[in-house]
PDB file of C-alpha atoms in Angstrom:
ATOM      1  CA  GLY A  15     -38.930  27.848 -21.818  1.00  0.00           C
ATOM      2  CA  ALA A  16     -36.165  28.277 -19.291  1.00  0.00           C
ATOM      3  CA  ALA A  17     -33.082  30.208 -20.300  1.00  0.00           C
ATOM      4  CA  GLY A  18     -30.072  28.042 -21.047  1.00  0.00           C
ATOM      5  CA  PRO A  19     -26.404  28.624 -20.179  1.00  0.00           C
ATOM      6  CA  ALA A  20     -25.744  30.505 -23.446  1.00  0.00           C
ATOM      7  CA  ASP A  21     -28.579  32.932 -22.640  1.00  0.00           C
ATOM      8  CA  ALA A  22     -27.168  33.467 -19.153  1.00  0.00           C
ATOM      9  CA  VAL A  23     -23.719  34.213 -20.577  1.00  0.00           C
ATOM     10  CA  ARG A  24     -25.137  36.697 -23.106  1.00  0.00           C
ATOM     11  CA  GLN A  25     -27.071  38.421 -20.310  1.00  0.00           C
ATOM     12  CA  GLN A  26     -23.941  38.643 -18.161  1.00  0.00           C
ATOM     13  CA  PHE A  27     -21.952  40.189 -21.016  1.00  0.00           C
ATOM     14  CA  ARG A  28     -24.727  42.781 -21.475  1.00  0.00           C
ATOM     15  CA  ARG A  29     -24.333  43.641 -17.778  1.00  0.00           C
ATOM     16  CA  PHE A  30     -20.567  43.966 -18.206  1.00  0.00           C
ATOM     17  CA  ARG A  31     -21.059  46.449 -21.052  1.00  0.00           C
ATOM     18  CA  GLN A  32     -23.461  48.483 -18.884  1.00  0.00           C
ATOM     19  CA  ILE A  33     -20.755  48.942 -16.244  1.00  0.00           C
ATOM     20  CA  ASP A  34     -17.975  49.399 -18.801  1.00  0.00           C
ATOM     21  CA  VAL A  35     -16.127  46.120 -18.213  1.00  0.00           C
ATOM     22  CA  ASP A  36     -13.879  45.019 -21.078  1.00  0.00           C
ATOM     23  CA  ASP A  37     -15.914  42.102 -22.387  1.00  0.00           C
ATOM     24  CA  GLN A  38     -13.916  41.026 -25.423  1.00  0.00           C
ATOM     25  CA  ARG A  39     -14.812  37.388 -25.897  1.00  0.00           C
ATOM     26  CA  ASP A  40     -11.684  36.530 -27.888  1.00  0.00           C
ATOM     27  CA  GLY A  41      -9.600  35.901 -24.773  1.00  0.00           C
ATOM     28  CA  ARG A  42      -8.051  39.372 -24.605  1.00  0.00           C
ATOM     29  CA  GLY A  43     -10.596  41.026 -22.308  1.00  0.00           C
ATOM     30  CA  LYS A  44     -10.772  41.056 -18.528  1.00  0.00           C
ATOM     31  CA  VAL A  45     -13.416  38.319 -18.452  1.00  0.00           C
ATOM     32  CA  VAL A  46     -11.816  34.874 -18.453  1.00  0.00           C
ATOM     33  CA  GLU A  47     -13.854  31.893 -19.604  1.00  0.00           C
ATOM     34  CA  VAL A  48     -12.618  28.638 -18.065  1.00  0.00           C
ATOM     35  CA  TYR A  49     -13.265  24.925 -18.456  1.00  0.00           C
ATOM     36  CA  PRO A  50     -11.725  23.455 -15.264  1.00  0.00           C
ATOM     37  CA  VAL A  51     -11.083  20.003 -16.747  1.00  0.00           C
ATOM     38  CA  ALA A  52      -8.961  21.552 -19.538  1.00  0.00           C
ATOM     39  CA  SER A  53      -6.899  23.423 -16.950  1.00  0.00           C
ATOM     40  CA  LEU A  54      -6.453  20.272 -14.864  1.00  0.00           C
ATOM     41  CA  ARG A  55      -5.311  18.369 -17.960  1.00  0.00           C
ATOM     42  CA  ALA A  56      -2.747  21.039 -18.776  1.00  0.00           C
ATOM     43  CA  TRP A  57      -1.320  21.439 -15.280  1.00  0.00           C
ATOM     44  CA  LEU A  58      -1.417  17.828 -14.137  1.00  0.00           C
ATOM     45  CA  LYS A  59      -0.548  16.314 -17.543  1.00  0.00           C
ATOM     46  CA  THR A  60      -3.275  13.703 -17.140  1.00  0.00           C
ATOM     47  CA  GLU A  61      -6.997  13.289 -17.638  1.00  0.00           C
ATOM     48  CA  PRO A  62      -8.815  13.904 -14.338  1.00  0.00           C
ATOM     49  CA  ALA A  63     -11.016  10.982 -13.330  1.00  0.00           C
ATOM     50  CA  PRO A  64     -14.638  11.830 -14.197  1.00  0.00           C
ATOM     51  CA  GLU A  65     -15.773  10.754 -10.740  1.00  0.00           C
ATOM     52  CA  TYR A  66     -14.175  13.892  -9.257  1.00  0.00           C
ATOM     53  CA  LYS A  67     -17.560  15.529  -9.969  1.00  0.00           C
ATOM     54  CA  ARG A  68     -19.482  12.943  -7.937  1.00  0.00           C
ATOM     55  CA  PRO A  69     -20.893  13.902  -4.504  1.00  0.00           C
ATOM     56  CA  ASP A  70     -19.971  10.553  -2.927  1.00  0.00           C
ATOM     57  CA  ALA A  71     -16.824   9.091  -1.365  1.00  0.00           C
ATOM     58  CA  SER A  72     -15.276   8.251  -4.754  1.00  0.00           C
ATOM     59  CA  GLY A  73     -15.655  11.895  -5.825  1.00  0.00           C
ATOM     60  CA  ARG A  74     -14.089  13.083  -2.587  1.00  0.00           C
ATOM     61  CA  ARG A  75     -11.127  10.703  -3.090  1.00  0.00           C
ATOM     62  CA  ALA A  76     -10.646  11.901  -6.658  1.00  0.00           C
ATOM     63  CA  ARG A  77     -10.788  15.571  -5.582  1.00  0.00           C
ATOM     64  CA  ARG A  78      -8.318  14.876  -2.758  1.00  0.00           C
ATOM     65  CA  GLY A  79      -5.774  13.503  -5.229  1.00  0.00           C
ATOM     66  CA  LEU A  80      -6.240  16.401  -7.654  1.00  0.00           C
ATOM     67  CA  LEU A  81      -6.158  19.034  -4.909  1.00  0.00           C
ATOM     68  CA  THR A  82      -3.032  17.529  -3.359  1.00  0.00           C
ATOM     69  CA  ARG A  83      -1.244  17.740  -6.715  1.00  0.00           C
ATOM     70  CA  LEU A  84      -2.437  21.314  -7.322  1.00  0.00           C
ATOM     71  CA  LEU A  85      -1.352  22.517  -3.892  1.00  0.00           C
ATOM     72  CA  ARG A  86       2.049  20.865  -4.234  1.00  0.00           C
ATOM     73  CA  GLY A  87       2.442  22.465  -7.663  1.00  0.00           C
ATOM     74  CA  LEU A  88       1.739  25.812  -6.020  1.00  0.00           C
ATOM     75  CA  GLY A  89       4.434  25.081  -3.424  1.00  0.00           C
ATOM     76  CA  HIS A  90       2.079  24.347  -0.508  1.00  0.00           C
ATOM     77  CA  GLU A  91       1.832  21.252   1.614  1.00  0.00           C
ATOM     78  CA  PRO A  92      -1.595  19.617   1.345  1.00  0.00           C
ATOM     79  CA  GLY A  93      -2.197  19.990   5.105  1.00  0.00           C
ATOM     80  CA  ARG A  94      -2.327  23.793   4.872  1.00  0.00           C
ATOM     81  CA  PHE A  95      -5.567  25.684   4.299  1.00  0.00           C
ATOM     82  CA  SER A  96      -7.603  22.986   6.038  1.00  0.00           C
ATOM     83  CA  ALA A  97     -11.023  24.740   5.953  1.00  0.00           C
ATOM     84  CA  PHE A  98     -10.605  25.644   2.287  1.00  0.00           C
ATOM     85  CA  ARG A  99      -9.340  22.159   1.531  1.00  0.00           C
ATOM     86  CA  GLU A 100     -12.360  20.562   3.201  1.00  0.00           C
ATOM     87  CA  ASP A 101     -14.728  22.745   1.181  1.00  0.00           C
ATOM     88  CA  CYS A 102     -13.013  21.674  -2.056  1.00  0.00           C
ATOM     89  CA  LEU A 103     -13.183  18.034  -1.048  1.00  0.00           C
ATOM     90  CA  GLU A 104     -16.838  18.244  -0.035  1.00  0.00           C
ATOM     91  CA  VAL A 105     -18.269  20.061  -3.074  1.00  0.00           C
ATOM     92  CA  HIS A 106     -16.960  19.693  -6.621  1.00  0.00           C
ATOM     93  CA  ASP A 107     -18.282  23.141  -7.598  1.00  0.00           C
ATOM     94  CA  ILE A 108     -16.013  24.734  -4.975  1.00  0.00           C
ATOM     95  CA  PHE A 109     -13.079  22.713  -6.288  1.00  0.00           C
ATOM     96  CA  ASP A 110     -13.909  23.808  -9.861  1.00  0.00           C
ATOM     97  CA  ALA A 111     -14.124  27.443  -8.690  1.00  0.00           C
ATOM     98  CA  PHE A 112     -10.610  27.101  -7.243  1.00  0.00           C
ATOM     99  CA  VAL A 113      -9.318  25.730 -10.561  1.00  0.00           C
ATOM    100  CA  ALA A 114     -11.104  28.570 -12.393  1.00  0.00           C
ATOM    101  CA  ALA A 115      -9.458  31.120 -10.082  1.00  0.00           C
ATOM    102  CA  LEU A 116      -6.034  29.596 -10.763  1.00  0.00           C
ATOM    103  CA  THR A 117      -6.724  29.770 -14.490  1.00  0.00           C
ATOM    104  CA  ALA A 118      -7.841  33.405 -14.218  1.00  0.00           C
ATOM    105  CA  ARG A 119      -4.576  34.151 -12.397  1.00  0.00           C
ATOM    106  CA  ALA A 120      -2.666  32.412 -15.191  1.00  0.00           C
ATOM    107  CA  ALA A 121      -4.526  34.534 -17.762  1.00  0.00           C
ATOM    108  CA  ALA A 122      -3.686  37.712 -15.835  1.00  0.00           C
ATOM    109  CA  LEU A 123      -0.012  36.717 -15.969  1.00  0.00           C
ATOM    110  CA  GLY A 124      -0.129  35.904 -19.690  1.00  0.00           C
ATOM    111  CA  LEU A 125       0.272  32.170 -19.065  1.00  0.00           C
ATOM    112  CA  THR A 126      -2.767  30.910 -20.980  1.00  0.00           C
ATOM    113  CA  ARG A 127      -3.239  30.043 -24.615  1.00  0.00           C
ATOM    114  CA  LEU A 128      -4.820  32.721 -26.776  1.00  0.00           C
ATOM    115  CA  PRO A 129      -6.429  32.213 -30.167  1.00  0.00           C
ATOM    116  CA  SER A 130      -4.183  32.296 -33.187  1.00  0.00           C
ATOM    117  CA  PRO A 131      -4.932  35.012 -35.745  1.00  0.00           C
ATOM    118  CA  SER A 132      -7.011  32.513 -37.752  1.00  0.00           C
ATOM    119  CA  GLN A 133      -9.040  31.549 -34.641  1.00  0.00           C
ATOM    120  CA  ARG A 134      -9.651  35.113 -33.427  1.00  0.00           C
ATOM    121  CA  ARG A 135     -12.680  35.820 -35.620  1.00  0.00           C
ATOM    122  CA  THR A 136     -14.557  32.772 -34.372  1.00  0.00           C
ATOM    123  CA  ALA A 137     -13.440  33.425 -30.788  1.00  0.00           C
ATOM    124  CA  ARG A 138     -14.904  36.960 -30.902  1.00  0.00           C
ATOM    125  CA  VAL A 139     -18.316  35.406 -31.539  1.00  0.00           C
ATOM    126  CA  GLU A 140     -18.176  32.110 -29.661  1.00  0.00           C
ATOM    127  CA  GLY A 141     -15.795  33.083 -26.867  1.00  0.00           C
ATOM    128  CA  TRP A 142     -12.408  31.698 -25.918  1.00  0.00           C
ATOM    129  CA  ILE A 143     -11.790  29.167 -23.189  1.00  0.00           C
ATOM    130  CA  HIS A 144      -8.520  29.918 -21.432  1.00  0.00           C
ATOM    131  CA  ARG A 145      -6.289  27.041 -20.501  1.00  0.00           C
ATOM    132  CA  PRO A 146      -2.704  27.056 -19.311  1.00  0.00           C
ATOM    133  CA  ALA A 147      -0.021  27.342 -21.971  1.00  0.00           C
ATOM    134  CA  GLU A 148       2.227  24.315 -22.437  1.00  0.00           C
ATOM    135  CA  SER A 149       5.080  26.201 -20.796  1.00  0.00           C
ATOM    136  CA  ALA A 150       3.020  27.378 -17.793  1.00  0.00           C
ATOM    137  CA  SER A 151       3.490  25.857 -14.359  1.00  0.00           C
ATOM    138  CA  LEU A 152       1.451  26.200 -11.193  1.00  0.00           C
ATOM    139  CA  GLY A 153       4.484  27.641  -9.399  1.00  0.00           C
ATOM    140  CA  GLN A 154       4.453  30.634 -11.750  1.00  0.00           C
ATOM    141  CA  LEU A 155       1.049  31.675 -10.364  1.00  0.00           C
ATOM    142  CA  CYS A 156       2.582  32.585  -7.005  1.00  0.00           C
ATOM    143  CA  VAL A 157       5.000  35.145  -8.449  1.00  0.00           C
ATOM    144  CA  LEU A 158       4.179  38.793  -7.788  1.00  0.00           C
ATOM    145  CA  ARG A 159       4.740  41.222 -10.622  1.00  0.00           C
ATOM    146  CA  LYS A 160       5.633  44.888 -10.283  1.00  0.00           C
ATOM    147  CA  SER A 161       3.131  45.829 -12.981  1.00  0.00           C
ATOM    148  CA  GLY A 162       0.172  44.605 -10.914  1.00  0.00           C
ATOM    149  CA  HIS A 163      -2.510  42.138 -11.839  1.00  0.00           C
ATOM    150  CA  SER A 164      -3.573  43.444 -15.236  1.00  0.00           C
ATOM    151  CA  ARG A 165      -2.628  41.341 -18.207  1.00  0.00           C
ATOM    152  CA  ASP A 166       0.671  42.317 -19.775  1.00  0.00           C
ATOM    153  CA  LYS A 167       0.003  42.014 -23.528  1.00  0.00           C
ATOM    154  CA  SER A 168       3.707  41.748 -24.334  1.00  0.00           C
ATOM    155  CA  ASN A 169       3.981  38.643 -22.140  1.00  0.00           C
ATOM    156  CA  THR A 170       0.906  36.873 -23.513  1.00  0.00           C
ATOM    157  CA  LYS A 171       1.499  33.460 -25.033  1.00  0.00           C
ATOM    158  CA  ASN A 172       0.003  33.052 -28.475  1.00  0.00           C
ATOM    159  CA  GLU A 173      -0.090  29.296 -28.711  1.00  0.00           C
ATOM    160  CA  PRO A 174      -2.673  27.242 -30.610  1.00  0.00           C
ATOM    161  CA  GLY A 175      -6.046  27.021 -28.883  1.00  0.00           C
ATOM    162  CA  PRO A 176      -8.005  24.032 -27.674  1.00  0.00           C
TER     163      PRO A 176
END
């Protein structure tokens, strides 16, 4: 039979180990697992309309509303980045990739939830889905840090997981 998503993830982690990438699955490694809808919920404080995934006009409208709110939260006017914006509006996978990139940035800045000590054991096996911490805002993602882009362990939020 065809390999499923879990098989693909396991294969990718094997590749990471071959090239010496920190592949800790408990949320503390350099690989960041993301569920875009969870990030949208956290940042926008609302449930994104399920039609945002649709390829039709209703999906485009839903993505436009979500993207407008994200860009404003980042401090940008929705009219900027027109080519990028059009790509996000046209294809939901591109929009989801943008949300995943924002979430990865939040993780690099220590602004995502990490597993509690009691959740860590399970997370090491099953993986940890990063989502923004309750205190995180989109505007914080635009701040440059002197220490670079690597995750600062002392600044990592240790809030309850999903």
